[in-house]
Structures are given as structure tokens and as C-alpha cells.
XYZ file of C-alpha atoms in Angstrom:
351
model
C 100.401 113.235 136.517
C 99.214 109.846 137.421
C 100.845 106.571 136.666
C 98.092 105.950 133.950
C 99.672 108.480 132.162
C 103.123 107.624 129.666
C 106.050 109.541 130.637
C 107.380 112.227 128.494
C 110.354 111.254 126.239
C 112.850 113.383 129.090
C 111.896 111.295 131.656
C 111.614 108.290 129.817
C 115.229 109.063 128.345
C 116.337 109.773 132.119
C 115.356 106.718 132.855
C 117.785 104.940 130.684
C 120.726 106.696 131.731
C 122.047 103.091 133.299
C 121.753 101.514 129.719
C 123.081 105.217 127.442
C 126.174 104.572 129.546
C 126.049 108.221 131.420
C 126.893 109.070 135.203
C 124.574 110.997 137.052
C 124.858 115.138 136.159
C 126.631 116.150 139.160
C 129.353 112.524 139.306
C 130.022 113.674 135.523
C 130.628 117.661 135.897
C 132.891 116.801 139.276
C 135.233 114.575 137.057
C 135.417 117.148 134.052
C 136.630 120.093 136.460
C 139.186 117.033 138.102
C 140.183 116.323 134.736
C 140.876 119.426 133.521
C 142.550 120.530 136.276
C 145.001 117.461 136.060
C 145.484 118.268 132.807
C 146.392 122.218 133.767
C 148.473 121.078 136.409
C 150.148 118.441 133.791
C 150.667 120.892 131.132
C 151.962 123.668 133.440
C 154.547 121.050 134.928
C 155.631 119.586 131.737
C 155.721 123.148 129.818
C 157.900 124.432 133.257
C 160.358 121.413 132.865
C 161.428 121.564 128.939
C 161.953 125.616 129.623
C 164.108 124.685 132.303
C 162.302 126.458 135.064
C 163.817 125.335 138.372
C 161.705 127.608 140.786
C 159.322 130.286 140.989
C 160.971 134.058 141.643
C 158.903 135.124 144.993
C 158.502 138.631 145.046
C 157.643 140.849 148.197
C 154.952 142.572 146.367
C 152.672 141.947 143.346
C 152.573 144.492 141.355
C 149.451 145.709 139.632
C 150.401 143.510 136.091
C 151.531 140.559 137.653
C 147.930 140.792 139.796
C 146.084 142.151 136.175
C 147.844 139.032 135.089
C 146.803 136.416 137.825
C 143.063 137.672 136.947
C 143.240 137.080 133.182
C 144.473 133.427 133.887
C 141.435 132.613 136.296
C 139.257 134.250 134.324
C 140.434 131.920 131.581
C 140.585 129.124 133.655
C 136.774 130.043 134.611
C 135.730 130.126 131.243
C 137.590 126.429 130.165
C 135.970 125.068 132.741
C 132.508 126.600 132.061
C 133.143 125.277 128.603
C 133.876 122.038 129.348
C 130.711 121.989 131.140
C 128.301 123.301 128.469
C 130.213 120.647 125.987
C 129.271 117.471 128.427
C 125.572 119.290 129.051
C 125.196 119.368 125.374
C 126.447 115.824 124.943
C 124.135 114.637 127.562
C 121.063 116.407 126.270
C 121.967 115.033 122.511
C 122.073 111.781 123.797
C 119.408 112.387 125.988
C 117.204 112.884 122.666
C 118.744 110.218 120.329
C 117.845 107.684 123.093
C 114.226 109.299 123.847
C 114.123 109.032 119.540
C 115.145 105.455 119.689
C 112.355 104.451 122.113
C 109.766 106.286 120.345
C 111.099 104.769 117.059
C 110.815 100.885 119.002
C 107.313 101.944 119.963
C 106.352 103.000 116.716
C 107.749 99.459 115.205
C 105.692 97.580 118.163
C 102.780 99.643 116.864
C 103.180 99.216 112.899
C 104.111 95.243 113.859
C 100.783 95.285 116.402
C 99.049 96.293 113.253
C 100.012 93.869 110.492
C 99.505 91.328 112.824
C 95.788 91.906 113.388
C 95.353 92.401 109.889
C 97.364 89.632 108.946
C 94.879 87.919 111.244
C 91.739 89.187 110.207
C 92.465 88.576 106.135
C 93.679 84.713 107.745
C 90.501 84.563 109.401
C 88.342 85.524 106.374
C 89.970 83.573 103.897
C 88.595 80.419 105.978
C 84.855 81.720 105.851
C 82.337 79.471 104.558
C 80.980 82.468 102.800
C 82.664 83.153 99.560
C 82.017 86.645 99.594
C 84.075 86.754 103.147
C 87.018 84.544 101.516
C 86.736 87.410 98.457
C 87.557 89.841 100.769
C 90.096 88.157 102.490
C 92.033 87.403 98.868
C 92.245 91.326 98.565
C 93.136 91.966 102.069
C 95.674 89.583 101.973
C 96.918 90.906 98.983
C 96.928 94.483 100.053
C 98.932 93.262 103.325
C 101.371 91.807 101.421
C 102.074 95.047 99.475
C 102.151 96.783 103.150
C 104.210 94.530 104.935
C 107.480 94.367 102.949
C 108.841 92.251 105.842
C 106.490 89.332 105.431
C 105.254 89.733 101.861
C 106.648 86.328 101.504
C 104.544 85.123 104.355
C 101.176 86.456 102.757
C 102.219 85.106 99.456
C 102.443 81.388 101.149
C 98.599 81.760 102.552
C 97.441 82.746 98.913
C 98.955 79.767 97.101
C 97.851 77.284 99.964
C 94.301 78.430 99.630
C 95.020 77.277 96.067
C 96.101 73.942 97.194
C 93.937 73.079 99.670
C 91.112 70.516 98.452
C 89.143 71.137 95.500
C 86.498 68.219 94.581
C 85.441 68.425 90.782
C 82.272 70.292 89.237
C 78.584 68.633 90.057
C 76.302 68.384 88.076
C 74.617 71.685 87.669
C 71.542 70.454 88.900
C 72.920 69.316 91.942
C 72.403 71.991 95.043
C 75.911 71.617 95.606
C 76.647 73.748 91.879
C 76.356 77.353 93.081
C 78.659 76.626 95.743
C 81.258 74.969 94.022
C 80.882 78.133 91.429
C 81.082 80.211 94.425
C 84.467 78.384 95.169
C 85.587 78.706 91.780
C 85.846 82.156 91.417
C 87.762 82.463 95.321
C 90.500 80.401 93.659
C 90.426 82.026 90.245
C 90.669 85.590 91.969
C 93.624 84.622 93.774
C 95.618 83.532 90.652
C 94.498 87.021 89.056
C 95.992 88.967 92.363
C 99.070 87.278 92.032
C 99.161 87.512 88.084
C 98.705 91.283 88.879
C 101.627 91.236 90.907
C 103.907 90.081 88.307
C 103.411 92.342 85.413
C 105.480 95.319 84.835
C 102.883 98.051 85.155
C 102.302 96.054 89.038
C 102.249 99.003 91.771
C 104.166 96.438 94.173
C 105.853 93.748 92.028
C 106.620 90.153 93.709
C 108.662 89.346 91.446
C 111.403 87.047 92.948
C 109.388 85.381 95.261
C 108.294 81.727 95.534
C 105.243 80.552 95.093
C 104.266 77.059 95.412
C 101.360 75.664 93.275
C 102.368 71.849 94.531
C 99.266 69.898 93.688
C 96.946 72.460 93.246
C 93.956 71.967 90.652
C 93.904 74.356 87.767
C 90.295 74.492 85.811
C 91.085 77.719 84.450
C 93.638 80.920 85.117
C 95.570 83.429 83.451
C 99.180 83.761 83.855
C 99.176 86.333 80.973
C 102.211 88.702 80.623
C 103.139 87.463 84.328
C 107.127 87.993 84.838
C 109.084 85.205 86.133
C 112.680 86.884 86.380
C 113.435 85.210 90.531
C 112.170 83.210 92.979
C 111.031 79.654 92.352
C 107.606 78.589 91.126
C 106.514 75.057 92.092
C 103.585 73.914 89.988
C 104.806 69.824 90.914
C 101.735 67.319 90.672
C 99.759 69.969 89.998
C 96.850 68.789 87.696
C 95.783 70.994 85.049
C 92.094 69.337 84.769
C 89.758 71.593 82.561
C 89.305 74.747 81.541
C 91.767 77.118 79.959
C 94.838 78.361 81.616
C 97.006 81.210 79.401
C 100.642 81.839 79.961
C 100.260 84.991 76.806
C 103.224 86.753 76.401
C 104.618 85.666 79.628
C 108.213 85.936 80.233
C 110.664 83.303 82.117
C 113.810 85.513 82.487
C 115.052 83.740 85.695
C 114.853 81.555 88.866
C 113.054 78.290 88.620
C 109.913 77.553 87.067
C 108.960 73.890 87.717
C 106.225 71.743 86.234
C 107.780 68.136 87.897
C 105.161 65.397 87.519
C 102.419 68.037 86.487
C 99.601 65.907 84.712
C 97.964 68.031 81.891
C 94.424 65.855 82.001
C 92.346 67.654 80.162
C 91.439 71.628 78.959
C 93.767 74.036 77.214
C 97.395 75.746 78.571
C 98.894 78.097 76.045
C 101.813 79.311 76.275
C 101.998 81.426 73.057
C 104.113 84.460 72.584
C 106.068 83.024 75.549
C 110.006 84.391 76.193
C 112.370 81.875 77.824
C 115.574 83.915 78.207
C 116.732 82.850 81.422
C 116.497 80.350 84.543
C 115.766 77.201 84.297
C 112.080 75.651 83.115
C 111.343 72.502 83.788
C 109.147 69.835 82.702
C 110.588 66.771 83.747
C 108.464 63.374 84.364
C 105.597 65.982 83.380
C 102.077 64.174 81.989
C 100.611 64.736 78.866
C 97.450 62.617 78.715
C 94.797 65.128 77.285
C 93.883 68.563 75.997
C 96.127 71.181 74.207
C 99.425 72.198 75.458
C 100.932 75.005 72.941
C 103.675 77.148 72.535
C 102.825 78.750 69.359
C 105.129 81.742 68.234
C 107.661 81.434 71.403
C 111.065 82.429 71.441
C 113.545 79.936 73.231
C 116.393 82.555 73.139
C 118.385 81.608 76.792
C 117.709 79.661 80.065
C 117.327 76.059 79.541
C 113.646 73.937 79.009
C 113.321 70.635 79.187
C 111.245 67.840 79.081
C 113.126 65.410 80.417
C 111.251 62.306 81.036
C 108.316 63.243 80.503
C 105.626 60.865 78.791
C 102.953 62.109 75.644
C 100.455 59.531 76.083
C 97.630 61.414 74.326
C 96.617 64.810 73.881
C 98.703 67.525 71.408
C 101.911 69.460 72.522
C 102.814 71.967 69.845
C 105.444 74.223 69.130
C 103.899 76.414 66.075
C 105.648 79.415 64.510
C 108.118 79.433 66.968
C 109.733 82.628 66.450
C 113.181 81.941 68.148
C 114.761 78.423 68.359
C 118.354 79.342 69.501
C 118.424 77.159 72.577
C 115.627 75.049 71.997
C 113.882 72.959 74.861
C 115.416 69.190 75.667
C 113.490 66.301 75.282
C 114.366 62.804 76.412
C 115.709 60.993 73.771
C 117.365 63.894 71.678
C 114.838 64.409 69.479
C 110.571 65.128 70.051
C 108.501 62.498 70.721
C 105.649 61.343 68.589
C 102.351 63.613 69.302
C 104.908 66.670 69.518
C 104.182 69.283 66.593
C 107.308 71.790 65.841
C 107.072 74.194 63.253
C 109.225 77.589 63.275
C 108.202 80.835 61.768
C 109.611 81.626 58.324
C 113.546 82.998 58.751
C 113.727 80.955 61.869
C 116.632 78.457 62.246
């Protein structure tokens, strides 16, 4: 075989007898017959010494037992030592193929890591197309990675939300050549809060649940959140500007980690938030902005966790709380009680 050609695992595993720790074949059978025969010679000394053997009886002649004798010992002896050899061959050989194991495993990893990398590179690569139709496919591939590629799911979770937070200049006019494009646009960022909505339901085939995601001043005309599962992680919607549009929260669930809206600024559109659970973690809408649109929580249930509002200004717009079906630890709003411009009603039989 040429040198073009990879070495089969024995002689790749031969090769790494210096780092297994093993002597050469012959160095290591030479010191188990030395060792052994110490240890015979030790034994046989010791065992002669507590029977109080002084010396050995010579005899002019060996009789036919004491010579029958004399055989069955060397024969014995033979067959330790031929023992002791096949135990350190069989040592060496199982060693020999957990090492030649290991390196095939390592190559394998190199291989699978080789892999996501180009992929991860590719889906990178197409999510910065100028074609939407490119970036489309480079959502989904990134998204598919991310199921792959337990390692680094967090990694291809991070591109997805920054392609949501990169710049996003309002509608044209839809006259203006510049419409279809923005459209185009539109529906890159609107498929990339689906894939991660997708993600966080229970029926998801790989959940990410317990991730972060950070939404930091992205621009939401539109998105649904619906029956997403927040129960880890953090999510970072902070000076994020909910502009136009609708954006649904439906039956979504905040069971845990942190859910912050800091300084969001809720312009314009609708966010609903009805049929909402807060049972755990913390939600938070401190120094939040409520300057237009509808923000509504109809039928929620505020059973656990903690909500608040803490300074956060209502300086137009409607924030209501309708039907709520559960008010046992309701949200906090700074002073104690709601601001004008908040509506709270609860369901009938709710305290």
C-alpha cells in the first residue's frame, strides 16, 4: 500500500503504543516470565521457611515418582507461564482495539464537526443573500442545523434573532419600486419568528425551550408567539418597538426563566396576550411604553411568577386586562394600584 492510502486501525493502534502506555511485545513477555519466576522463587522460599525446612534431602538416585514428580511441576510451571502470556497478549490486543476505537471515534467527531461547520456556513451565507428566496432557505437551514447540532443549537438560535434585529426601515408606499422588496423582507423576518414559535410548542420535534433569545431592538409589524412555551432561558425583547401590525401571544405560557419587555415601546398595532398563563419566572415590563394601539390580556390567569410594570408610562393607547380568569398573584404596577388608561375586569367567580 502506498502512503496515499490510511492505515488500518492495527497499525494505526500500533502506532500509539508510546501514548496507550505499552512496552514493545517482546520487553513486556521477558518481564512477565522474570516476574513470575521471582514470584515462584519468593513463594517457594517463604513457603520453605514457615515449614521449617532447613535443607534439601539429596538423594543418590531419583526415583521414578520423585522424576514423575519433577515433570508435573515444569509442566505446570510451563503452562503458568504460557498463561501469563496469553493474559498480557489479550490485554494488549483489547487495548490495542479500544485505542484503534477511540481514534476512529475522534475521526468520526472531526467529520460530524467538519460537517456542521460547512452547513453552519452555507445557511450563514444564505441568510445574507440579497435574494429573499436565498435568505428563505437559509431560515430553514438554519433551523434544521440547530435541531442537528445539539452542541451549538444556542449558536444557530443567536443568528436567527440577529437577522431579526438587524435594520428594518418602515413600509413605502406601495407604489414605490422599493414595495415588493420590502414585502419580500417582510415575510424573511416573519418566517423566522414562526420557526422559532415552532420550536417552543409542546408538539415541537426538537424543543428550545430554555434557551435565550434576544429580540433587543428588533421591529415587530406582525408575529405570532401563539401557544409558544417560555418555561427557561431568558427572552430579551428590550427597546424593541412593536410598530404595526398584529403580534399574538394566544394561549402562551410563561412557566419560567426571564421574559423581559425593558423599555419596549408599543407604538402602534395590536399585541394580545389572551388566554395567557403566568405561573412562573419572572415577566417584566418595567420602563415599558405604551403610546398607541391595543395591548390585552383578556381571560389570563396570573396564578405564580411575578409581572410587573414597574415604571412604565400609559401615555395613550389601551392596556386591558378583560375576564381575567385567575388573579392570585396579580401583575405590579408602579404606584400600587393601575394607572389611568388600564382596563381590569375579572371573569365571574374570580377574586
Amino acid at each position: 500500500m502506498n502512503g496515499d492510502h490510511a492505515d488500518p486501525p492495527g497499525r494505526r493502534a500500533a502506532s500509539g503504543r508510546g501514548r496507550l502506555g505499552l512496552l514493545p511485545i517482546g520487553w513486556a513477555l521477558a518481564l512477565t516470565i522474570v516476574v513470575a519466576l521471582l514470584m515462584l522463587t519468593g513463594a517457594t522460599l517463604i513457603g520453605g521457611a514457615l515449614l521449617g525446612f532447613r535443607e534439601i534431602k539429596r538423594e543418590p538416585q531419583v526415583s521414578a515418582g520423585t522424576l514423575f514428580d519433577l515433570l508435573k511441576v515444569s509442566f505446570a510451571l510451563v503452562a503458568g507461564a504460557g498463561g501469563l502470556v496469553a493474559l498480557v497478549m489479550a490485554y494488549r490486543r483489547q487495548r490495542l482495539a479500544e485505542y484503534a476505537h477511540e481514534l476512529d471515534q475522534s475521526k468520526e467527531d472531526r467529520e460530524r464537526s467538519r460537517v456542521f461547520n460547512e452547513r453552519f456556513s452555507s445557511a450563514a451565507g444564505q441568510l445574507g443573500h440579497e435574494q429573499a428566496a436565498v435568505r428563505l432557505a437559509g431560515v430553514y437551514a438554519m433551523a434544521g442545523l440547530a435541531d442537528d447540532w445539539q452542541a451549538h443549537r444556542q449558536t444557530c438560535i443567536d443568528v436567527l434573532c440577529a437577522y431579526l434585529r438587524m435594520p428594518y426601515p418602515p413600509a413605502p408606499a406601495d407604489t414605490s419600486p422599493e414595495y415588493v422588496g420590502w414585502l419580500h423582507s417582510r415575510e424573511v423576518r416573519h418566517t423566522v419568528i414562526r420557526v422559532i414559535t415552532a420550536h417552543l410548542r409542546d408538539d415541537a420535534a426538537v424543543s428550545w425551550c430554555g434557551h435565550d433569545f434576544d429580540f433587543t431592538g428588533t421591529i415587530f409589524d406582525g408575529g405570532d408567539f401563539t401557544r409558544a412555551r417560555f418555561t427557561g432561558g431568558t427572552v430579551i425583547f428590550k427597546r424593541a418597538k412593536f410598530s404595526s401590525g398584529e403580534v399574538a401571544f394566544h394561549d402562551a405560557s410563561f412557566a419560567g426563566g426571564v421574559v423581559g419587555f425593558w423599555a419596549t415601546e408599543f407604538q402602534g398595532g395590536r399585541v394580545y396576550f389572551p388566554d395567557v398563563t403566568f405561573s412562573g419566572g419572572t415577566v417584566s415590563f418595567e420602563e415599558a411604553k405604551f403610546v398607541a394601539g391595543l395591548v390585552c390580556f383578556d381571560r389570563a390567569k396570573f396564578v405564580g411568577g411575578r409581572v410587573h410594570f414597574r415604571a412604565a408610562e400609559f401615555a395613550g393607547g389601551e392596556v386591558n386586562f378583560l375576564d381575567i380568569m385567575d388573579w392570585s398573584r396579580p401583575p405590579e404596577f408602579d404606584p400600587d394600584q393601575p394607572p389611568a388608561g388600564v382596563l381590569i375586569t375579572h371573569h365571574p367567580g374570580t377574586a
